[in-house]
Short mmCIF file of C-alpha atoms and ligand atoms in Angstrom, two decimals:
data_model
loop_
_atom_site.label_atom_id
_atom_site.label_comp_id
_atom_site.label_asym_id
_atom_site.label_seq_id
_atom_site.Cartn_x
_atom_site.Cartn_y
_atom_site.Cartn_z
CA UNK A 1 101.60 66.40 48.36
CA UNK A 2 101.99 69.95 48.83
CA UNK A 3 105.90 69.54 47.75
CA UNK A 4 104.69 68.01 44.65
CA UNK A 5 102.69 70.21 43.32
CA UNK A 6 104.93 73.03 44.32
CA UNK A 7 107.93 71.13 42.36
CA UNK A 8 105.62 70.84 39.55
CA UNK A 9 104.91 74.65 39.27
CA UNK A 10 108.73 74.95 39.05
CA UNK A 11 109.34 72.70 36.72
CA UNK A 12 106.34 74.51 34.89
CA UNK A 13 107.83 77.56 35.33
CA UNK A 14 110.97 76.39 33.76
CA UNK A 15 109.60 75.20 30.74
CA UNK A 16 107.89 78.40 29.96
CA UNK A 17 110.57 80.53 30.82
CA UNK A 18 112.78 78.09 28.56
CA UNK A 19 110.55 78.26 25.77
CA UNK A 20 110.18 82.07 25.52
CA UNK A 21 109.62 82.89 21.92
CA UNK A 22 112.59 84.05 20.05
CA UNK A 23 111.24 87.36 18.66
CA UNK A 24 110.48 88.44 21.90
CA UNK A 25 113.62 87.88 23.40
CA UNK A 26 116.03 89.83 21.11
CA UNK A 27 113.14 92.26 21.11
CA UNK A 28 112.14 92.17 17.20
CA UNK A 29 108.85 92.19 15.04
CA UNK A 30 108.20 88.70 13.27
CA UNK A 31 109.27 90.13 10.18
CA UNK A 32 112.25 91.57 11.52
CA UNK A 33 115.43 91.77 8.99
CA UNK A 34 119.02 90.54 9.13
CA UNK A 35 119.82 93.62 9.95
CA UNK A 36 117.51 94.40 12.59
CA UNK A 37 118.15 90.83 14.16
CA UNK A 38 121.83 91.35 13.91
CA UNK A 39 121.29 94.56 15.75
CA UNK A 40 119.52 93.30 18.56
CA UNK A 41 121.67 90.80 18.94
CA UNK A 42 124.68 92.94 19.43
CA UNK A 43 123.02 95.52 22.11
CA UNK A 44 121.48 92.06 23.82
CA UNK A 45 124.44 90.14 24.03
CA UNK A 46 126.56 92.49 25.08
CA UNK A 47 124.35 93.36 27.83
CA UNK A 48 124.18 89.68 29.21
CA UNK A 49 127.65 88.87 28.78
CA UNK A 50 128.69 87.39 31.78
CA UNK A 51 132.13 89.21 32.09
CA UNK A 52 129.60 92.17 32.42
CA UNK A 53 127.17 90.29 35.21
CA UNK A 54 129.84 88.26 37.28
CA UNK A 55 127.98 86.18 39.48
CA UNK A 56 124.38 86.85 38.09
CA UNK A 57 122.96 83.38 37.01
CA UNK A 58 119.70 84.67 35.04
CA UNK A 59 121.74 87.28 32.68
CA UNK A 60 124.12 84.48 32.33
CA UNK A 61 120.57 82.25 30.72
CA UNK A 62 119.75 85.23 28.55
CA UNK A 63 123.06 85.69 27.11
CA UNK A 64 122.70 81.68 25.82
CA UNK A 65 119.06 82.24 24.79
CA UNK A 66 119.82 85.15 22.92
CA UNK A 67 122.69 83.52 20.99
CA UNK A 68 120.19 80.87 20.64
CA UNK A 69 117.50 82.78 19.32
CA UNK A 70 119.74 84.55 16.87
CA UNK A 71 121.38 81.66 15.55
CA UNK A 72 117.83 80.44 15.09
CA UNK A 73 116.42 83.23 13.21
CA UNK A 74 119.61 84.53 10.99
CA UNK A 75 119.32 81.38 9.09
CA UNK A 76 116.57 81.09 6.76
CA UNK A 77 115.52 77.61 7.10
CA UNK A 78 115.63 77.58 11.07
CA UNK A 79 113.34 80.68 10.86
CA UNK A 80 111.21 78.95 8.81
CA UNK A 81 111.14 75.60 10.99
CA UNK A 82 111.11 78.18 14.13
CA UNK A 83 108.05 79.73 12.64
CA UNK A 84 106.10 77.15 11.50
CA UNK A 85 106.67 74.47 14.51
CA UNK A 86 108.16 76.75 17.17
CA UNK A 87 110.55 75.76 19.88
CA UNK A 88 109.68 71.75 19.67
CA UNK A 89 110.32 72.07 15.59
CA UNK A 90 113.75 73.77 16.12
CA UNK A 91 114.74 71.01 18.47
CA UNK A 92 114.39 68.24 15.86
CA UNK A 93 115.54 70.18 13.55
CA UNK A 94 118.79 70.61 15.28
CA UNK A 95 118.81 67.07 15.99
CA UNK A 96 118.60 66.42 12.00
CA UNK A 97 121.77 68.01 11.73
CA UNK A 98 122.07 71.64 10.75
CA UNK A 99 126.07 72.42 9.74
CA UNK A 100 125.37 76.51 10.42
CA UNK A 101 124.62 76.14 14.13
CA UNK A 102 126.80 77.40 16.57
CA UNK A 103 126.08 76.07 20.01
CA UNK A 104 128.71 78.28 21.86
CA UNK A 105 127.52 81.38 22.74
CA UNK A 106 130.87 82.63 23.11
CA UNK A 107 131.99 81.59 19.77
CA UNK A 108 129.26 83.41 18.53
CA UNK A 109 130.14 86.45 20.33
CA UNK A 110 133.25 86.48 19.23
CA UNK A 111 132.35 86.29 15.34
CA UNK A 112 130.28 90.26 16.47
CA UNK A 113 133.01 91.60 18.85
CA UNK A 114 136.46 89.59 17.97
CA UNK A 115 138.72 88.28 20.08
CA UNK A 116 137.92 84.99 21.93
CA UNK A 117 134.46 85.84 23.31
CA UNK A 118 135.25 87.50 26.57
CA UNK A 119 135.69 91.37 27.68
CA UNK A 120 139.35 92.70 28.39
CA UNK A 121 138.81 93.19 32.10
CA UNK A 122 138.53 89.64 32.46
CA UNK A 123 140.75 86.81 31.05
CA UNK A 124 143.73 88.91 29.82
CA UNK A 125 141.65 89.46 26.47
CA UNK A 126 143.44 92.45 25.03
CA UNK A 127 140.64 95.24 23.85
CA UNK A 128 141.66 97.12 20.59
CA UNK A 129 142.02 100.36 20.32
CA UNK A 130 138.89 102.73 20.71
CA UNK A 131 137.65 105.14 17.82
CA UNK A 132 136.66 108.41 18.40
CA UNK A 133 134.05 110.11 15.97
CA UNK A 134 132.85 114.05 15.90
CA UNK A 135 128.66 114.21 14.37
CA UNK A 136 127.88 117.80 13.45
CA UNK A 137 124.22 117.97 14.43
CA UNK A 138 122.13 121.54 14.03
CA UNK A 139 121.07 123.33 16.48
CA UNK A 140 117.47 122.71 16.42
CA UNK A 141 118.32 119.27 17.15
CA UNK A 142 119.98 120.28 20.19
CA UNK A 143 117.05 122.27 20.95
CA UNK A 144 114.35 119.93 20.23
CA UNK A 145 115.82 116.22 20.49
CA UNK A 146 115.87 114.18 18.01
CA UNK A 147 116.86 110.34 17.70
CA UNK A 148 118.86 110.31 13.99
CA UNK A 149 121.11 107.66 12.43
CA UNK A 150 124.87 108.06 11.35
CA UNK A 151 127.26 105.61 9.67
CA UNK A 152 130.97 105.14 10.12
CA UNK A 153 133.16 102.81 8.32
CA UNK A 154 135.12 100.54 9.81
CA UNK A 155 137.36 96.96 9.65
CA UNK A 156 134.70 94.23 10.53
CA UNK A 157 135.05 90.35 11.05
CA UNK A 158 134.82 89.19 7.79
CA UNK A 159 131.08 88.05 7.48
CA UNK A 160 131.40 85.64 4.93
CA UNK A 161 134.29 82.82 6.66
CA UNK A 162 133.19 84.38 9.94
CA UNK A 163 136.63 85.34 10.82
CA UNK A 164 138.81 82.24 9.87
CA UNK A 165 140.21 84.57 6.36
CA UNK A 166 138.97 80.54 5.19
CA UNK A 167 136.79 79.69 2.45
CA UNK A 168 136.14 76.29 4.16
CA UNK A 169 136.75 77.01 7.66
CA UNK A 170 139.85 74.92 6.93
CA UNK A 171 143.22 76.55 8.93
CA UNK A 172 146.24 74.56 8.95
CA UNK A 173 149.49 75.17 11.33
CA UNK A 174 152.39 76.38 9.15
CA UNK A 175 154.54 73.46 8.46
CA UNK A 176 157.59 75.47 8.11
CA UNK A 177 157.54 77.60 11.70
CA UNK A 178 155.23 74.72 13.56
CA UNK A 179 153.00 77.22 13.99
CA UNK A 180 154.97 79.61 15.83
CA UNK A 181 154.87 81.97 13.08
CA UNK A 182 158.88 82.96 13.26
CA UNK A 183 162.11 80.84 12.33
CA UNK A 184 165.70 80.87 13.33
CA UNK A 185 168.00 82.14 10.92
CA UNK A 186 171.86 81.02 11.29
CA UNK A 187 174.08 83.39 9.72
CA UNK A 188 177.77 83.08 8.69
CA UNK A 189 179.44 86.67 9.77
CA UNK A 190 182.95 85.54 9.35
CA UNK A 191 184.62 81.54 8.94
CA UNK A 192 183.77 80.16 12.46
CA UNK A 193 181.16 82.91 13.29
CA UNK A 194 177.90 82.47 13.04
CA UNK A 195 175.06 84.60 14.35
CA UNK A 196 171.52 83.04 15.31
CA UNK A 197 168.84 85.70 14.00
CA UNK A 198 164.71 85.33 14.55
CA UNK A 199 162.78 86.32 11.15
CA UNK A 200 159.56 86.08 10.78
CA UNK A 201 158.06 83.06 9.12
CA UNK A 202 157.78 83.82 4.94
CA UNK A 203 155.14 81.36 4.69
CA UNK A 204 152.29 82.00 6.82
CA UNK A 205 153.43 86.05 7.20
CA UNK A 206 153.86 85.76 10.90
CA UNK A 207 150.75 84.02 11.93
CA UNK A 208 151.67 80.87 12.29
CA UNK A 209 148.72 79.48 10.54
CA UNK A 210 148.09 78.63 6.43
CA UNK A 211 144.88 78.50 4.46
CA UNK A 212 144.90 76.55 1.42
CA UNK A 213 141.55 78.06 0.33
CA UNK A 214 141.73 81.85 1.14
CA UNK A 215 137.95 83.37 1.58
CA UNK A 216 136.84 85.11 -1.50
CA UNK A 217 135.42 87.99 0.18
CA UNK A 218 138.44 89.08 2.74
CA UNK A 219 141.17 88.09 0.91
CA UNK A 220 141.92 85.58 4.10
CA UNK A 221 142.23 88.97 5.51
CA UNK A 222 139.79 87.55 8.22
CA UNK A 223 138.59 91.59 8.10
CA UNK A 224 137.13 93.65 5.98
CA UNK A 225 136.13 97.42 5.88
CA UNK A 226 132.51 98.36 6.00
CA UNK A 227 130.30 100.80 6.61
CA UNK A 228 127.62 100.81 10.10
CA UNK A 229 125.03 102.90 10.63
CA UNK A 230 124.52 103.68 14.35
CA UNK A 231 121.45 105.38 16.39
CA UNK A 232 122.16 108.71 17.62
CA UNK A 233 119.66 110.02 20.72
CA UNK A 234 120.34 113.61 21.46
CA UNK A 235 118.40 115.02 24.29
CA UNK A 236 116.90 118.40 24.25
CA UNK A 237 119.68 120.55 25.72
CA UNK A 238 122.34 118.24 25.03
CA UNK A 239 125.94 119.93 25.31
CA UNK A 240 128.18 120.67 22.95
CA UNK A 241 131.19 118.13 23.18
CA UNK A 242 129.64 115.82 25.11
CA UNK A 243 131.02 111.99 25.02
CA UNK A 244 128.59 109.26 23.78
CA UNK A 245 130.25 106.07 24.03
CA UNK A 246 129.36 102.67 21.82
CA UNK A 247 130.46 99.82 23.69
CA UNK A 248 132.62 97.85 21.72
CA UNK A 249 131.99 99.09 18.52
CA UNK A 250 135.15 100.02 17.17
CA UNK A 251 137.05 98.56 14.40
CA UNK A 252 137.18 94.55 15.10
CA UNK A 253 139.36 91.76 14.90
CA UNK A 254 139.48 88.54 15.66
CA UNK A 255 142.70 88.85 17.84
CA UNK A 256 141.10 91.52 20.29
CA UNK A 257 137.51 92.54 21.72
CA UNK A 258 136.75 95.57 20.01
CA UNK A 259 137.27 98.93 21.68
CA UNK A 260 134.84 101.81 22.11
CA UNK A 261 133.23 103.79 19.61
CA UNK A 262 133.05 107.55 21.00
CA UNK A 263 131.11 110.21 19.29
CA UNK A 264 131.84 113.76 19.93
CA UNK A 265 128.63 115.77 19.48
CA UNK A 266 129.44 119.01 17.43
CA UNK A 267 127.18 121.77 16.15
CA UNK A 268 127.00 121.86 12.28
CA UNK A 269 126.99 125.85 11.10
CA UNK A 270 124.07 127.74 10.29
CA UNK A 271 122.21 127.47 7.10
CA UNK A 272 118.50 127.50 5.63
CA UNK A 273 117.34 123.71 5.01
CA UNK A 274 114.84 122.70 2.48
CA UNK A 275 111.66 122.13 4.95
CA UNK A 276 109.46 124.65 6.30
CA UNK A 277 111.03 123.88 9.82
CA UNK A 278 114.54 124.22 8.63
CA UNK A 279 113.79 127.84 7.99
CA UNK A 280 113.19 129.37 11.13
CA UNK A 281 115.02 132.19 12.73
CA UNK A 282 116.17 129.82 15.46
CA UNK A 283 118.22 128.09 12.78
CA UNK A 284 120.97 131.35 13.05
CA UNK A 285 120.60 132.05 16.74
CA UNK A 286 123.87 131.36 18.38
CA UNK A 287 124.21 129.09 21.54
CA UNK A 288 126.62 130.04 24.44
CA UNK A 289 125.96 127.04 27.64
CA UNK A 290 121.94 127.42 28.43
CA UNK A 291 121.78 130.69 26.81
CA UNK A 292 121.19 131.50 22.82
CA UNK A 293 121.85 134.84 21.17
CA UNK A 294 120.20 136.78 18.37
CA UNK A 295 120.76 139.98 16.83
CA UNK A 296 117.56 142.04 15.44
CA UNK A 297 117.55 144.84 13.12
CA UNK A 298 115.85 148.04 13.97
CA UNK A 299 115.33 151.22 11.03
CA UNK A 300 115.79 154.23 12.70
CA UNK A 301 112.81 154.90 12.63
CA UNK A 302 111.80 152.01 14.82
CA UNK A 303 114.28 152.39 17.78
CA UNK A 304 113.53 156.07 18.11
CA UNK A 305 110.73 156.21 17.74
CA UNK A 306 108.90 153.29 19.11
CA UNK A 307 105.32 151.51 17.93
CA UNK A 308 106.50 148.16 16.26
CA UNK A 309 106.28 144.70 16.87
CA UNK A 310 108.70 141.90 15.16
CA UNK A 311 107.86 137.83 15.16
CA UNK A 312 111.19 135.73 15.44
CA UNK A 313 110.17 131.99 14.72
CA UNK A 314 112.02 129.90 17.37
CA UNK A 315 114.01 126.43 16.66
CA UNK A 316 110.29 124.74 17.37
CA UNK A 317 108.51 126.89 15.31
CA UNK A 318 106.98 128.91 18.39
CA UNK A 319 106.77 132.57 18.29
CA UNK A 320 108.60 134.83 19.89
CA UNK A 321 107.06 138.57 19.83
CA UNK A 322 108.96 141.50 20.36
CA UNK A 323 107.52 145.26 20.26
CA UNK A 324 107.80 148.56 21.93
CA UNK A 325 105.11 151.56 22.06
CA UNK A 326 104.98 154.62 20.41
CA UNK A 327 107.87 156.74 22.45
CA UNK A 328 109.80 153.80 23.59
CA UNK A 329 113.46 154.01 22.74
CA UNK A 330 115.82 151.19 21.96
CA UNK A 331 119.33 152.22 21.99
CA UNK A 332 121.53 150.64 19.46
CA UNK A 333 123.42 147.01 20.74
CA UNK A 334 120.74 147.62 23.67
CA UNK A 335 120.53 143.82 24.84
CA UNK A 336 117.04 142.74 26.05
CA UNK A 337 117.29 139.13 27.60
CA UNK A 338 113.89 137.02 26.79
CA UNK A 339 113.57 134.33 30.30
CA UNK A 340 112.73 130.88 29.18
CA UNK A 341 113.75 131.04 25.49
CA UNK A 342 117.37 129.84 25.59
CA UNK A 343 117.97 125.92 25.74
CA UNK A 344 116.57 123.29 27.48
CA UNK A 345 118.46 122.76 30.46
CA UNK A 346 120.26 119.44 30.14
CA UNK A 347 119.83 116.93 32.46
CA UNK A 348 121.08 113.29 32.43
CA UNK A 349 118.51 111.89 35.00
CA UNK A 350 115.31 113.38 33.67
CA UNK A 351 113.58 111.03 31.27
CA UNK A 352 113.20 112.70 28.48
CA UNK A 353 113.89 116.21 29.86
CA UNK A 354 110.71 116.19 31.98
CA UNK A 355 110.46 119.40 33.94
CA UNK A 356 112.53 121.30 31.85
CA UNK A 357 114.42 124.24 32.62
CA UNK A 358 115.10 126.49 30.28
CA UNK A 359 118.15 129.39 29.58
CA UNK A 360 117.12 132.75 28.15
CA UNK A 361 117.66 134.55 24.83
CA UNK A 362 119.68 137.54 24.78
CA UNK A 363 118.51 139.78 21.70
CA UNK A 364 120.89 142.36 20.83
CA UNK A 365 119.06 145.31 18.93
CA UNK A 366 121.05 146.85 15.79
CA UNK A 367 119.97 149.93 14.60
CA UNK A 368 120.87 150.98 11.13
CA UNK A 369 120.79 154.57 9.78
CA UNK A 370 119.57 155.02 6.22
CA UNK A 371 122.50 156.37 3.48
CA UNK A 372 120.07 157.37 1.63
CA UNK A 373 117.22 159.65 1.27
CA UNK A 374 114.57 161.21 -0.85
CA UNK A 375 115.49 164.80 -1.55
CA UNK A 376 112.22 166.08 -0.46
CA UNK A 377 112.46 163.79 2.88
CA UNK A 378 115.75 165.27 4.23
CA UNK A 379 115.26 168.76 3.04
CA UNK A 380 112.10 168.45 5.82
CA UNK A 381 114.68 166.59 8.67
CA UNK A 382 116.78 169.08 7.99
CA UNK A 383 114.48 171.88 8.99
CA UNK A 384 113.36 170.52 11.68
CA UNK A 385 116.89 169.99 12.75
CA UNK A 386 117.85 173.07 12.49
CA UNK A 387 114.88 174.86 14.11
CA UNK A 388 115.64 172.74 17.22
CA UNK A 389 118.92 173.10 17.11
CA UNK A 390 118.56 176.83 16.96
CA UNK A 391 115.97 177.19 19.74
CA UNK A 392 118.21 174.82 21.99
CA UNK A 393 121.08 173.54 20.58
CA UNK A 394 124.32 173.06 22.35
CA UNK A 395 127.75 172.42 21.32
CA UNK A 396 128.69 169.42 23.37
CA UNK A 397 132.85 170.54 22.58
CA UNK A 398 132.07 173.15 24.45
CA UNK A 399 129.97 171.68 27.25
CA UNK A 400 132.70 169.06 27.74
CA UNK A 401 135.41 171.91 28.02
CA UNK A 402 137.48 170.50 24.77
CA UNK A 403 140.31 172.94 24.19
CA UNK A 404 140.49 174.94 21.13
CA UNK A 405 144.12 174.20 19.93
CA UNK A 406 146.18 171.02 20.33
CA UNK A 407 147.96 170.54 23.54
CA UNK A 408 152.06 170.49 23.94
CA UNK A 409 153.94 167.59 25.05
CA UNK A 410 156.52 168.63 27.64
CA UNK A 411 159.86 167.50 25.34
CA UNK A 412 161.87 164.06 26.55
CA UNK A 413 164.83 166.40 27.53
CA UNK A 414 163.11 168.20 30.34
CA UNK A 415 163.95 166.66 33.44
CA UNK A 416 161.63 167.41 36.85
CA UNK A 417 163.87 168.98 39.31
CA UNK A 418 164.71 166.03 42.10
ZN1 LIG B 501 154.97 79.79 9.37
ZN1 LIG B 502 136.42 86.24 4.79
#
């Protein structure tokens, strides 16, 4: 009795976890878009993929549900069925006969990565080449994180004949190379000598396949060149040159699994944005590692004499006060290193940078002299000057014991006696 019911749970179990609703397993809102479905869908699959789980049963399940539930959704009258019946709807549906269901997961893969549906580790499934990609980002991105978008175009399986380059998912074997996509060529050289020569097949171009009805869209192509846009998370404290790889997200074909996409992260220069918070003095400070580097101007006035105070505006808008008292000298390129307000301290493991650590900011003071003055003003400097300079003046020529005249070179011919 006990068995039974316990085999019933399963089988319980089963059925829910077989019927799990479709939006919730590719992760999407109920009104998500092609787009957005077509997004999860790659990042899902991918992640499932058995070549990528060898041996694990339940990722194995979620890569077929997921193809399921996108295959589902993508077409507008399934979604419609799917969200007006559910899961029991879909199944008659499917039963009635619907010509833009897949049923092979694999297949399906393949129409989002190319080649035959499996990764090149396993299989012998050749991976194209990767694509490597350097985003300019500003500094106060670095500095305060920041997820952002950026597109790159690339060759895509043709959407539209879903990679057959066929506007009726006709393909035919070439007739004249049997498919082999080359042709022996005899050749006379001279009477009696011939030479056997392999050319490529002029009717199907190599391939070894024909289309009588070439897609409109690709050309029969198969590909075509589009434009993605992809997420970008940078961390606070992110590196410069640091490697984010997109798994398989390179150009595509449907002879090879895509390759990587890798983006180089690269700092854009300097410059004032539009907004409020693109205008802070953090935008010009200069990073070196953990540290970041500004240079402050100082009249002279100011780093003689002391008693002022100067606000720099930090790449998060914070403030950052600097000031000396009356009396307190600052000597010009003096460097006065601020703890705790260089970069975030990068660090893969912490989520979201928790605990951060930060690098300081080395201010370098420049003082600058004024060319000009009021008459009035540097007739009274001038006396005062001179009335110190009287009273204890020194000249330091003489105080460093700098000769009078300039001093003779003994002449090349003069030898040292040996
Ligand atoms: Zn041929
Ligand atoms: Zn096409």
């Amino acid at each position: 009795m006990l068995l039974r019911i316990l085999l019933l749970l399963g089988v319980f179990a089963l059925g829910v976890l077989g019927a799990e609703d479709f939006y919730k397993l590719l992760g999407v809102k109920k009104d998500a878009s092609e787009r957005e479905l077509k997004k999860a869908y790659r990042s899902l699959s991918k992640k499932f993929h058995p070549d990528k789980n060898p041996g694990d049963e339940s990722a194995h399940e979620k890569f077929v549900a997921v193809a399921e539930a996108y295959e589902v959704l993508i077409d507008e009258e399934s979604r419609r069925v799917y969200d007006q019946y559910g899961h029991e709807g879909i199944k008659q549906h499917k039963q009635g006969g619907s010509p833009r269901q897949h049923h092979d997961p694999f297949d399906l893969f393949s129409r989002f990565f190319g080649g035959s549906g499996h990764f090149g580790h396993s299989g012998g499934q050749r991976q194209g080449p990767n694509m490597e990609l350097r985003v300019a980002i500003p500094l106060r991105d670095f500095y305060n994180g920041r997820v952002t978008e950026f597109e790159v175009e690339k060759q895509a399986i043709c959407s539209a004949c879903e990679g057959t380059g066929s506007e009726d998912g006709h393909v035919e074997t070439c007739d004249a190379c049997g498919g082999r996509g080359a042709r022996i060529q005899r050749q006379q050289l001279a009477p009696g000598l011939f030479q056997q020569m392999q050319v490529q097949c002029d009717k199907c171009n190599g391939k070894g396949k024909t289309i009588a009805h070439p897609c409109p869209v690709c050309g029969g192509s198969r590909v075509v060149r589009e434009p993605e846009k992809h997420e970008l998370h940078i961390e606070k404290g992110m590196p410069l040159g640091v490697r984010i790889t997109y798994e398989n997200e390179a150009d595509e074909s449907p002879d090879w699994v895509a390759g990587d996409l890798i983006v180089h992260l690269a700092e854009t220069d300097p410059q004032y944005g539009q907004q409020d918070h693109e205008r802070t003095d953090g935008t010009f400070f200069r990073r070196r590692g953990k540290d970041l580097f500004w240079r402050e101007v100082l009249s002279l006035r100011e780093a003689w004499m002391g008693d002022w105070t100067r606000n720099i505006t930090h790449l998060d808008g914070h403030i950052v006060q600097l000031s000396r008292k009356r009396g307190e000298v600052v000597q010009p390129n003096q460097i006065e290193i601020i703890a705790d307000e260089g970069m975030p301290v990068w660090h893969q493991e912490l989520e979201n940078n928790a605990g951060e650590v930060y690098g300081s900011l080395h201010v370098e003071y420049v003082v600058v002299l004024p060319d000009q003055m009021e008459k009035g003003m540097e007739k009274d400097f001038w006396g005062v000057w001179e009335k110190y300079r009287k009273k204890s003046g020194k000249l330091l020529d003489d105080e460093w014991g700098r000769p009078k005249e300039p001093i003779v070179m003994p002449s090349a011919d003069d030898h040292d006696e040996l």
